[in-house]
């Protein structure tokens, strides 16, 4: 089942052609990894899936991106609703400077949940799904900036889960974390795959092999190769993919 | 070498504090003995030289000015950072204007206020003319401090909020505003100090009437103005020093109160 269908997509920052004629399908409840050297456009591609690129001035997109066969860039499409369906976790943990509870409750409150017991329930469920409930259940009133970076990132994942998205976009979610936190988050991502479609940008090829089902390799704004992760890393079809995964550049 | 620098640094600090202590001490020594109960009479007469009406007028001017200047200034700051297109012509013009305005000597504001509000709009010497003049004077301060506070907010917080499907207004009110509150407040506090200490911009707009203004169109004098007039007239130098003591006290109280307020607000938004 395809969650996203990207057809002939081109993206420009002003006159810079950042993504060139991308065609790819993203499967439901699978983990898709986007890899490639810095500046290849993988983060840009990720951000076009929940229209975060709208915030960038002079960014124009041509072609189609369909979510459940609906064009997310159509004129009548509601960007806030899209972002509720397609949640995002950023590279650097970015909790709001407020309590852990309020961080998680921010999204549901935004979308109209006011009932206190309902909010309590969402907060607990989200923190449990993000595997951090046991660590913070007695500190829900604590400021989210006062816990470790690894915990902050799981709070951010919980915050994204609290609005019950269908897709979770992750932009190098472990690059700012230590190895132990990274392991925890990788395990968590595996766990989340049961309920969510996950697209993850990563710099770390081992990470891609460990967690993803499919991998897309991008270079200079082009989608070079997109296949099952095992194939990409064992029998790449393109010479450039092979050069990259064997560490000849990037 | 490091000894020389250490000495120079210490000396600078001593000079700075020395001058400050000397000034404050001088005012206190000359002023406190002259603080007589008659100075606080409800009405000013040539006998009691009461400064009470000036205290009330000062408070009125501060409150009125902030009522007008704070919303305009804060909203302008928000417009420049959150709404306007980055690098647009209008933003550039507003920014250059505010920067220029904040560097202009206050007598220029006074002159403008007199020509425009007092004469052209025929407000006469009045609370209204004085307030509007001072509003123009403190606007750049409030705009700049709002802008700086907004620019210091990490963009990743805005992204996180938008990423959760929150709209612009919600992001600004729930995420950006609480973080910027201390910065905006410090701009407002600075403005209060400027208003309390201002004379040049007020002497030909607010005027120097000795009564408490009973309408927007009547004149009055603030503490600083009262002090200035007393000392230029040369008849009541002692009372002028006494006024100086009260002025110091007022500024001290405002600073302490506003520091307490901003600490409280910062703590609340950190949820400690």
Short mmCIF file of C-alpha atoms in Angstrom, two decimals:
data_model
loop_
_atom_site.label_atom_id
_atom_site.label_comp_id
_atom_site.label_asym_id
_atom_site.label_seq_id
_atom_site.Cartn_x
_atom_site.Cartn_y
_atom_site.Cartn_z
CA UNK A 1 0.00 0.00 0.00
CA UNK A 2 1.44 3.39 -0.95
CA UNK A 3 1.11 6.16 1.62
CA UNK A 4 2.87 8.81 -0.43
CA UNK A 5 3.17 8.94 -4.18
CA UNK A 6 5.67 11.48 -5.51
CA UNK A 7 5.36 12.19 -9.21
CA UNK A 8 7.76 14.26 -11.35
CA UNK A 9 8.53 16.50 -8.42
CA UNK A 10 10.92 19.42 -8.87
CA UNK A 11 11.83 21.86 -6.15
CA UNK A 12 13.58 25.21 -6.48
CA UNK A 13 15.04 27.54 -3.88
CA UNK A 14 14.85 30.78 -5.85
CA UNK A 15 16.82 29.73 -8.96
CA UNK A 16 18.63 26.79 -7.35
CA UNK A 17 17.25 23.48 -8.58
CA UNK A 18 17.31 21.51 -5.33
CA UNK A 19 15.30 18.42 -6.27
CA UNK A 20 15.23 17.11 -9.83
CA UNK A 21 12.35 15.09 -11.17
CA UNK A 22 11.77 12.86 -8.15
CA UNK A 23 9.51 9.86 -8.57
CA UNK A 24 9.01 7.53 -5.64
CA UNK A 25 6.36 5.73 -3.63
CA UNK A 26 6.51 5.51 0.14
CA UNK A 27 4.94 2.41 1.62
CA UNK A 28 2.53 2.39 4.49
CA UNK A 29 3.81 1.13 7.86
CA UNK A 30 7.32 0.66 6.58
CA UNK A 31 10.48 2.56 7.41
CA UNK A 32 11.92 4.42 4.46
CA UNK A 33 15.42 5.84 4.84
CA UNK A 34 16.74 8.76 2.78
CA UNK A 35 20.52 8.76 2.51
CA UNK A 36 23.10 10.77 0.63
CA UNK A 37 25.90 13.29 1.19
CA UNK A 38 25.28 16.72 2.73
CA UNK A 39 23.37 19.04 0.45
CA UNK A 40 21.97 16.23 -1.71
CA UNK A 41 18.39 17.30 -0.96
CA UNK A 42 17.30 14.51 1.41
CA UNK A 43 16.09 16.88 4.14
CA UNK A 44 14.41 19.05 1.53
CA UNK A 45 12.58 16.03 0.18
CA UNK A 46 11.50 15.07 3.69
CA UNK A 47 10.24 18.56 4.47
CA UNK A 48 8.21 18.75 1.29
CA UNK A 49 6.13 15.82 2.62
CA UNK A 50 4.54 17.97 5.35
CA UNK A 51 5.03 21.28 3.56
CA UNK A 52 7.57 22.65 6.02
CA UNK A 53 9.21 24.12 2.94
CA UNK A 54 6.32 26.59 2.84
CA UNK A 55 8.21 28.45 5.57
CA UNK A 56 11.19 28.96 3.28
CA UNK A 57 10.87 32.03 1.14
CA UNK A 58 11.15 31.67 -2.63
CA UNK A 59 10.74 27.91 -2.46
CA UNK A 60 8.65 26.60 -5.35
CA UNK A 61 7.52 23.07 -6.02
CA UNK A 62 6.36 21.54 -9.29
CA UNK A 63 4.87 18.13 -9.81
CA UNK A 64 2.66 16.15 -7.44
CA UNK A 65 2.92 14.73 -3.96
CA UNK A 66 -0.08 12.59 -3.10
CA UNK A 67 -0.95 11.47 0.40
CA UNK A 68 -3.55 8.69 0.21
CA UNK A 69 -4.11 9.83 -3.41
CA UNK A 70 -4.79 13.42 -2.41
CA UNK A 71 -2.56 16.21 -3.66
CA UNK A 72 -1.11 17.87 -0.55
CA UNK A 73 -0.16 20.97 -2.53
CA UNK A 74 -3.67 21.42 -3.94
CA UNK A 75 -5.12 24.87 -3.35
CA UNK A 76 -7.89 23.67 -1.07
CA UNK A 77 -5.62 21.45 1.03
CA UNK A 78 -5.34 22.53 4.68
CA UNK A 79 -1.67 22.70 5.66
CA UNK A 80 -2.35 22.49 9.42
CA UNK A 81 -4.46 19.39 8.91
CA UNK A 82 -1.70 17.91 6.74
CA UNK A 83 0.83 18.50 9.51
CA UNK A 84 -1.49 16.84 11.98
CA UNK A 85 -1.53 13.76 9.76
CA UNK A 86 2.19 13.93 8.97
CA UNK A 87 4.15 14.59 12.16
CA UNK A 88 7.78 15.57 12.32
CA UNK A 89 10.79 15.05 14.58
CA UNK A 90 13.71 17.39 14.03
CA UNK A 91 17.47 16.96 14.00
CA UNK A 92 18.10 18.89 17.18
CA UNK A 93 15.75 18.13 20.09
CA UNK A 94 13.52 21.20 20.29
CA UNK A 95 11.16 20.88 23.26
CA UNK A 96 9.20 24.02 24.11
CA UNK A 97 10.42 25.86 27.22
CA UNK A 98 7.51 24.56 29.29
CA UNK A 99 6.67 21.49 31.34
CA UNK A 100 6.90 17.98 29.90
CA UNK A 101 3.14 17.67 30.26
CA UNK A 102 2.46 20.93 28.41
CA UNK A 103 4.89 19.95 25.66
CA UNK A 104 2.97 16.76 24.92
CA UNK A 105 -0.43 18.42 25.37
CA UNK A 106 0.45 21.30 23.02
CA UNK A 107 -0.52 19.44 19.84
CA UNK A 108 -3.82 17.98 21.10
CA UNK A 109 -4.76 21.36 22.59
CA UNK A 110 -3.99 22.96 19.23
CA UNK A 111 -6.45 20.60 17.63
CA UNK A 112 -9.18 21.29 20.14
CA UNK A 113 -8.81 18.75 22.96
CA UNK A 114 -9.65 20.59 26.18
CA UNK A 115 -10.89 17.87 28.51
CA UNK A 116 -8.35 17.39 31.30
CA UNK A 117 -8.75 13.64 31.75
CA UNK A 118 -8.62 13.12 27.99
CA UNK A 119 -5.38 15.15 27.88
CA UNK A 120 -3.94 13.15 30.80
CA UNK A 121 -4.71 10.00 28.89
CA UNK A 122 -3.08 11.26 25.66
CA UNK A 123 0.03 12.43 27.54
CA UNK A 124 0.47 9.07 29.25
CA UNK A 125 -0.16 7.08 26.09
CA UNK A 126 2.24 9.21 24.00
CA UNK A 127 5.01 9.08 26.58
CA UNK A 128 4.57 5.32 26.81
CA UNK A 129 4.73 4.94 23.02
CA UNK A 130 7.92 7.01 23.01
CA UNK A 131 9.38 4.72 25.71
CA UNK A 132 10.01 7.50 28.16
CA UNK A 133 7.00 7.24 30.48
CA UNK A 134 8.87 5.36 33.22
CA UNK A 135 11.66 7.96 33.25
CA UNK A 136 9.47 11.03 33.55
CA UNK A 137 6.13 9.91 35.00
CA UNK A 138 6.92 11.55 38.35
CA UNK A 139 8.29 14.72 36.75
CA UNK A 140 5.53 15.73 34.37
CA UNK A 141 5.58 19.26 35.75
CA UNK A 142 9.33 19.56 35.24
CA UNK A 143 10.60 21.90 32.54
CA UNK A 144 11.40 19.85 29.44
CA UNK A 145 14.66 21.75 28.95
CA UNK A 146 16.00 20.31 32.18
CA UNK A 147 16.27 16.69 31.09
CA UNK A 148 19.03 15.10 29.01
CA UNK A 149 19.27 15.53 25.23
CA UNK A 150 18.32 11.90 24.60
CA UNK A 151 15.26 12.23 26.81
CA UNK A 152 14.38 15.54 25.15
CA UNK A 153 14.38 13.86 21.75
CA UNK A 154 12.02 11.14 23.00
CA UNK A 155 9.81 13.89 24.45
CA UNK A 156 9.76 15.43 20.97
CA UNK A 157 8.79 12.06 19.49
CA UNK A 158 6.04 11.72 22.12
CA UNK A 159 4.90 15.25 21.30
CA UNK A 160 4.64 14.31 17.62
CA UNK A 161 2.75 11.09 18.48
CA UNK A 162 0.26 12.94 20.68
CA UNK A 163 -1.62 14.30 17.67
CA UNK A 164 -2.00 10.74 16.36
CA UNK A 165 -0.34 11.26 12.99
CA UNK A 166 -0.38 8.63 10.26
CA UNK A 167 3.16 9.38 9.11
CA UNK A 168 6.21 10.31 11.13
CA UNK A 169 9.00 12.24 9.41
CA UNK A 170 12.37 12.16 11.15
CA UNK A 171 15.19 14.46 10.12
CA UNK A 172 18.42 12.88 11.41
CA UNK A 173 16.80 12.38 14.81
CA UNK A 174 19.87 10.84 16.44
CA UNK A 175 22.68 12.94 14.98
CA UNK A 176 22.86 15.17 18.06
CA UNK A 177 22.69 12.28 20.53
CA UNK A 178 25.08 9.93 22.31
CA UNK A 179 25.30 6.21 21.30
CA UNK A 180 23.10 4.94 24.15
CA UNK A 181 20.30 7.42 23.41
CA UNK A 182 20.71 6.58 19.73
CA UNK A 183 20.17 2.89 20.41
CA UNK A 184 17.06 3.66 22.45
CA UNK A 185 15.60 5.80 19.70
CA UNK A 186 16.40 3.22 17.03
CA UNK A 187 14.60 0.54 19.06
CA UNK A 188 11.72 2.93 19.48
CA UNK A 189 11.51 3.57 15.73
CA UNK A 190 11.30 -0.20 15.10
CA UNK A 191 8.50 -0.38 17.63
CA UNK A 192 6.59 2.56 16.07
CA UNK A 193 6.65 0.92 12.63
CA UNK A 194 3.67 -1.22 13.65
CA UNK A 195 1.39 1.80 13.72
CA UNK A 196 3.08 4.47 11.69
CA UNK A 197 4.60 5.06 8.29
CA UNK A 198 8.09 6.38 8.97
CA UNK A 199 10.41 8.34 6.71
CA UNK A 200 13.83 8.99 8.17
CA UNK A 201 16.74 11.05 6.90
CA UNK A 202 20.04 9.76 8.12
CA UNK A 203 23.70 10.45 7.64
CA UNK A 204 24.56 7.18 9.21
CA UNK A 205 24.51 4.25 6.80
CA UNK A 206 24.68 1.66 9.57
CA UNK A 207 21.55 3.23 10.98
CA UNK A 208 19.80 2.90 7.63
CA UNK A 209 20.75 -0.80 7.38
CA UNK A 210 19.72 -1.45 10.98
CA UNK A 211 16.27 0.05 10.90
CA UNK A 212 14.90 0.69 7.44
CA UNK A 213 12.93 -1.48 5.04
CA UNK A 214 13.59 0.62 1.98
CA UNK A 215 16.37 3.07 1.23
CA UNK A 216 16.55 5.92 -1.23
CA UNK A 217 19.93 7.30 -2.26
CA UNK A 218 20.02 10.91 -3.36
CA UNK A 219 22.86 12.83 -4.98
CA UNK A 220 22.85 16.46 -6.12
CA UNK A 221 19.07 16.63 -6.00
CA UNK A 222 18.50 13.45 -8.01
CA UNK A 223 17.06 10.19 -6.79
CA UNK A 224 19.80 7.82 -7.89
CA UNK A 225 18.47 4.55 -6.54
CA UNK A 226 15.51 3.43 -4.48
CA UNK A 227 15.09 -0.16 -3.43
CA UNK A 228 14.82 -2.57 -0.53
CA UNK A 229 17.51 -1.70 2.01
CA UNK A 230 19.15 -5.13 1.69
CA UNK A 231 19.52 -4.66 -2.04
CA UNK A 232 20.88 -1.14 -1.81
CA UNK A 233 23.59 -2.17 0.60
CA UNK A 234 24.47 -5.56 -0.92
CA UNK A 235 23.83 -5.31 -4.66
CA UNK A 236 23.51 -1.63 -5.60
CA UNK A 237 22.64 -1.21 -9.25
CA UNK A 238 24.20 2.20 -9.72
CA UNK A 239 27.94 2.82 -9.57
CA UNK A 240 27.40 6.06 -7.59
CA UNK A 241 25.39 4.27 -4.93
CA UNK A 242 28.14 1.72 -4.59
CA UNK A 243 30.78 4.45 -4.31
CA UNK A 244 28.79 6.18 -1.60
CA UNK A 245 28.00 3.17 0.55
CA UNK A 246 31.56 1.91 0.34
CA UNK A 247 32.70 5.30 1.58
CA UNK A 248 34.43 6.56 -1.53
CA UNK A 249 32.81 9.99 -1.11
CA UNK A 250 30.41 11.87 1.14
CA UNK B 1 50.98 42.90 31.37
CA UNK B 2 48.02 41.22 33.05
CA UNK B 3 48.77 43.24 36.21
CA UNK B 4 48.51 46.49 34.25
CA UNK B 5 45.21 45.41 32.74
CA UNK B 6 43.88 44.30 36.10
CA UNK B 7 44.84 47.67 37.55
CA UNK B 8 43.22 49.56 34.66
CA UNK B 9 40.03 47.55 35.00
CA UNK B 10 39.87 48.13 38.74
CA UNK B 11 40.60 51.82 38.34
CA UNK B 12 37.79 52.20 35.79
CA UNK B 13 35.37 50.50 38.12
CA UNK B 14 36.45 52.70 41.02
CA UNK B 15 36.09 55.87 38.94
CA UNK B 16 32.64 54.85 37.73
CA UNK B 17 31.35 54.00 41.18
CA UNK B 18 33.12 56.97 42.71
CA UNK B 19 31.39 59.43 40.40
CA UNK B 20 28.06 57.72 40.94
CA UNK B 21 28.37 57.66 44.72
CA UNK B 22 29.55 61.28 44.74
CA UNK B 23 26.53 62.39 42.71
CA UNK B 24 24.00 60.45 44.71
CA UNK B 25 25.65 61.43 47.97
CA UNK B 26 25.69 65.08 46.95
CA UNK B 27 22.01 65.04 46.06
CA UNK B 28 21.08 63.18 49.24
CA UNK B 29 23.14 65.47 51.52
CA UNK B 30 21.79 68.63 49.94
CA UNK B 31 18.30 67.28 49.47
CA UNK B 32 17.26 65.28 52.52
CA UNK B 33 17.50 68.17 55.04
CA UNK B 34 15.16 70.13 52.77
CA UNK B 35 12.50 67.43 52.61
CA UNK B 36 9.92 69.22 54.70
CA UNK B 37 6.27 68.12 55.10
CA UNK B 38 5.14 71.30 53.36
CA UNK B 39 6.79 70.05 50.15
CA UNK B 40 4.06 67.40 49.98
CA UNK B 41 1.11 69.74 50.16
CA UNK B 42 -1.75 68.80 47.89
CA UNK B 43 -1.51 72.10 46.02
CA UNK B 44 1.52 74.02 44.86
CA UNK B 45 1.81 77.55 46.17
CA UNK B 46 4.75 79.94 45.96
CA UNK B 47 5.11 79.42 49.71
CA UNK B 48 5.23 75.63 50.02
CA UNK B 49 6.86 74.82 46.63
CA UNK B 50 4.99 71.50 46.79
CA UNK B 51 6.25 68.74 44.56
CA UNK B 52 3.24 66.52 45.12
CA UNK B 53 1.39 67.64 41.97
CA UNK B 54 4.56 66.88 40.00
CA UNK B 55 4.67 63.30 41.33
CA UNK B 56 1.07 62.72 40.23
CA UNK B 57 1.70 64.36 36.86
CA UNK B 58 4.76 62.14 36.34
CA UNK B 59 2.72 59.01 37.04
CA UNK B 60 -0.06 60.19 34.73
CA UNK B 61 2.40 60.83 31.92
CA UNK B 62 4.08 57.44 32.37
CA UNK B 63 0.80 55.51 32.40
CA UNK B 64 -0.71 57.37 29.44
CA UNK B 65 2.44 57.08 27.37
CA UNK B 66 2.78 53.36 27.99
CA UNK B 67 -0.90 52.80 27.20
CA UNK B 68 -0.31 54.24 23.74
CA UNK B 69 3.29 53.27 23.03
CA UNK B 70 3.38 49.67 24.27
CA UNK B 71 0.75 48.15 21.97
CA UNK B 72 1.97 50.08 18.92
CA UNK B 73 5.62 49.32 19.63
CA UNK B 74 5.17 45.66 20.45
CA UNK B 75 2.89 45.03 17.46
CA UNK B 76 5.33 46.81 15.15
CA UNK B 77 8.13 44.59 16.44
CA UNK B 78 6.02 41.49 15.84
CA UNK B 79 5.13 42.69 12.37
CA UNK B 80 8.77 43.27 11.45
CA UNK B 81 9.98 39.86 12.61
CA UNK B 82 7.03 37.50 12.31
CA UNK B 83 4.92 38.85 9.46
CA UNK B 84 6.86 41.11 7.11
CA UNK B 85 8.78 39.51 4.27
CA UNK B 86 12.45 39.34 5.17
CA UNK B 87 14.43 42.06 3.42
CA UNK B 88 11.40 43.91 2.07
CA UNK B 89 11.66 47.64 1.38
CA UNK B 90 9.07 48.57 4.00
CA UNK B 91 10.91 46.68 6.73
CA UNK B 92 14.16 48.39 5.78
CA UNK B 93 12.51 51.81 5.94
CA UNK B 94 10.89 51.16 9.32
CA UNK B 95 14.16 49.81 10.70
CA UNK B 96 16.24 52.76 9.48
CA UNK B 97 13.60 55.14 10.84
CA UNK B 98 13.53 53.57 14.29
CA UNK B 99 17.31 53.44 14.47
CA UNK B 100 17.57 57.09 13.51
CA UNK B 101 14.79 58.13 15.86
CA UNK B 102 16.40 56.40 18.81
CA UNK B 103 19.58 58.43 18.32
CA UNK B 104 17.95 61.85 18.09
CA UNK B 105 18.43 64.26 21.04
CA UNK B 106 15.18 64.70 22.93
CA UNK B 107 15.07 68.47 22.37
CA UNK B 108 14.36 67.69 18.70
CA UNK B 109 11.29 65.71 19.76
CA UNK B 110 10.34 68.66 21.95
CA UNK B 111 10.62 71.03 19.02
CA UNK B 112 8.60 68.76 16.77
CA UNK B 113 5.99 68.28 19.48
CA UNK B 114 5.67 72.00 19.95
CA UNK B 115 5.38 72.79 16.26
CA UNK B 116 3.05 69.92 15.41
CA UNK B 117 0.91 69.12 18.46
CA UNK B 118 0.98 72.39 20.37
CA UNK B 119 0.78 74.86 17.50
CA UNK B 120 -0.41 73.11 14.34
CA UNK B 121 -3.00 70.85 15.99
CA UNK B 122 -3.64 73.58 18.58
CA UNK B 123 -3.45 71.29 21.61
CA UNK B 124 -1.71 74.09 23.55
CA UNK B 125 0.66 73.11 26.34
CA UNK B 126 -1.18 70.03 27.48
CA UNK B 127 -0.97 66.52 28.85
CA UNK B 128 -2.06 65.30 25.42
CA UNK B 129 0.71 67.09 23.52
CA UNK B 130 3.27 65.97 26.10
CA UNK B 131 2.14 62.36 26.01
CA UNK B 132 2.13 62.13 22.22
CA UNK B 133 5.59 63.67 22.01
CA UNK B 134 7.01 61.21 24.53
CA UNK B 135 5.21 58.34 22.79
CA UNK B 136 7.12 59.11 19.60
CA UNK B 137 10.30 59.30 21.65
CA UNK B 138 9.99 55.88 23.34
CA UNK B 139 8.47 53.98 20.41
CA UNK B 140 11.85 53.16 18.84
CA UNK B 141 13.05 51.78 22.19
CA UNK B 142 10.07 49.45 22.52
CA UNK B 143 10.18 48.40 18.87
CA UNK B 144 13.90 47.64 19.00
CA UNK B 145 13.74 45.63 22.22
CA UNK B 146 10.74 43.66 20.93
CA UNK B 147 12.60 42.93 17.71
CA UNK B 148 15.76 41.83 19.50
CA UNK B 149 13.75 39.60 21.82
CA UNK B 150 11.95 38.00 18.88
CA UNK B 151 15.14 37.49 16.93
CA UNK B 152 16.65 35.63 19.87
CA UNK B 153 13.85 33.03 19.79
CA UNK B 154 15.21 29.85 18.27
CA UNK B 155 13.56 29.17 14.91
CA UNK B 156 13.42 25.49 15.82
CA UNK B 157 10.68 26.33 18.35
CA UNK B 158 8.58 27.96 15.65
CA UNK B 159 9.23 24.97 13.37
CA UNK B 160 8.20 22.56 16.12
CA UNK B 161 4.93 24.42 16.61
CA UNK B 162 4.14 24.63 12.89
CA UNK B 163 5.13 20.98 12.57
CA UNK B 164 2.39 20.06 15.02
CA UNK B 165 -0.17 21.77 12.84
CA UNK B 166 -0.40 24.98 14.87
CA UNK B 167 -1.20 28.15 12.97
CA UNK B 168 0.73 31.40 13.05
CA UNK B 169 -1.32 33.13 15.76
CA UNK B 170 -1.19 30.16 18.12
CA UNK B 171 2.55 29.81 17.58
CA UNK B 172 3.10 33.48 18.36
CA UNK B 173 0.88 33.62 21.44
CA UNK B 174 1.70 30.26 23.01
CA UNK B 175 5.33 29.75 22.06
CA UNK B 176 7.03 32.98 20.97
CA UNK B 177 5.41 35.52 23.28
CA UNK B 178 6.18 33.78 26.60
CA UNK B 179 9.84 33.42 25.64
CA UNK B 180 10.14 37.06 24.56
CA UNK B 181 8.28 38.56 27.52
CA UNK B 182 11.38 39.44 29.59
CA UNK B 183 13.01 41.19 26.61
CA UNK B 184 9.89 43.19 25.79
CA UNK B 185 9.50 44.12 29.46
CA UNK B 186 13.05 45.38 29.69
CA UNK B 187 12.33 47.70 26.75
CA UNK B 188 9.26 49.01 28.56
CA UNK B 189 11.23 49.54 31.78
CA UNK B 190 13.87 51.50 29.88
CA UNK B 191 11.08 53.60 28.39
CA UNK B 192 9.67 54.36 31.85
CA UNK B 193 13.07 55.57 33.00
CA UNK B 194 13.36 57.80 29.96
CA UNK B 195 9.91 59.29 30.49
CA UNK B 196 10.55 59.97 34.17
CA UNK B 197 13.88 61.60 33.44
CA UNK B 198 12.76 63.62 30.42
CA UNK B 199 12.71 67.42 30.39
CA UNK B 200 13.71 68.74 26.97
CA UNK B 201 10.92 67.02 25.09
CA UNK B 202 8.33 68.11 27.62
CA UNK B 203 9.07 71.72 28.49
CA UNK B 204 7.39 73.08 25.34
CA UNK B 205 4.75 70.40 24.97
CA UNK B 206 3.50 69.49 28.43
CA UNK B 207 4.37 72.94 29.65
CA UNK B 208 5.25 73.78 33.24
CA UNK B 209 1.95 74.52 34.97
CA UNK B 210 2.12 73.76 38.68
CA UNK B 211 -1.30 72.11 39.02
CA UNK B 212 -2.19 68.48 38.45
CA UNK B 213 -3.70 68.43 34.95
CA UNK B 214 -7.46 67.95 35.22
CA UNK B 215 -7.98 67.07 31.56
CA UNK B 216 -6.00 65.98 28.52
CA UNK B 217 -5.87 69.60 27.44
CA UNK B 218 -4.40 71.12 30.57
CA UNK B 219 -0.73 71.60 31.27
CA UNK B 220 1.35 70.21 34.14
CA UNK B 221 4.94 69.47 35.09
CA UNK B 222 6.72 66.24 35.83
CA UNK B 223 9.24 65.85 38.65
CA UNK B 224 12.24 66.27 36.38
CA UNK B 225 10.65 69.32 34.81
CA UNK B 226 9.79 70.72 38.24
CA UNK B 227 13.39 70.29 39.29
CA UNK B 228 14.65 71.95 36.13
CA UNK B 229 12.35 74.94 36.49
CA UNK B 230 13.16 75.41 40.17
CA UNK B 231 16.87 75.42 39.54
CA UNK B 232 16.72 77.73 36.52
CA UNK B 233 14.58 80.21 38.41
CA UNK B 234 17.31 80.23 41.03
CA UNK B 235 14.95 81.01 43.89
CA UNK B 236 14.43 77.52 45.26
CA UNK B 237 17.65 75.59 44.80
CA UNK B 238 17.14 73.75 48.10
CA UNK B 239 13.70 72.54 47.08
CA UNK B 240 15.19 71.53 43.75
CA UNK B 241 17.60 69.22 45.55
CA UNK B 242 14.74 67.83 47.61
CA UNK B 243 12.91 67.11 44.36
CA UNK B 244 16.04 65.36 43.13
CA UNK B 245 15.90 63.02 46.12
CA UNK B 246 12.26 62.16 45.37
CA UNK B 247 13.10 61.62 41.69
CA UNK B 248 15.88 59.21 42.65
CA UNK B 249 13.47 57.42 44.94
CA UNK B 250 10.80 57.13 42.23
CA UNK B 251 13.30 55.69 39.75
CA UNK B 252 14.60 53.28 42.37
CA UNK B 253 11.08 52.07 43.14
CA UNK B 254 10.26 51.64 39.44
CA UNK B 255 13.44 49.65 38.86
CA UNK B 256 12.90 47.36 41.84
CA UNK B 257 9.25 46.76 40.95
CA UNK B 258 9.97 46.04 37.32
CA UNK B 259 12.85 43.70 38.15
CA UNK B 260 10.58 41.78 40.51
CA UNK B 261 7.86 41.66 37.87
CA UNK B 262 10.14 40.43 35.10
CA UNK B 263 11.69 37.81 37.41
CA UNK B 264 8.25 36.56 38.26
CA UNK B 265 7.19 36.40 34.61
CA UNK B 266 10.39 34.64 33.55
CA UNK B 267 10.04 32.08 36.31
CA UNK B 268 6.43 31.38 35.49
CA UNK B 269 7.18 30.73 31.89
CA UNK B 270 10.05 28.43 32.84
CA UNK B 271 7.63 26.55 35.06
CA UNK B 272 10.07 26.14 37.91
#
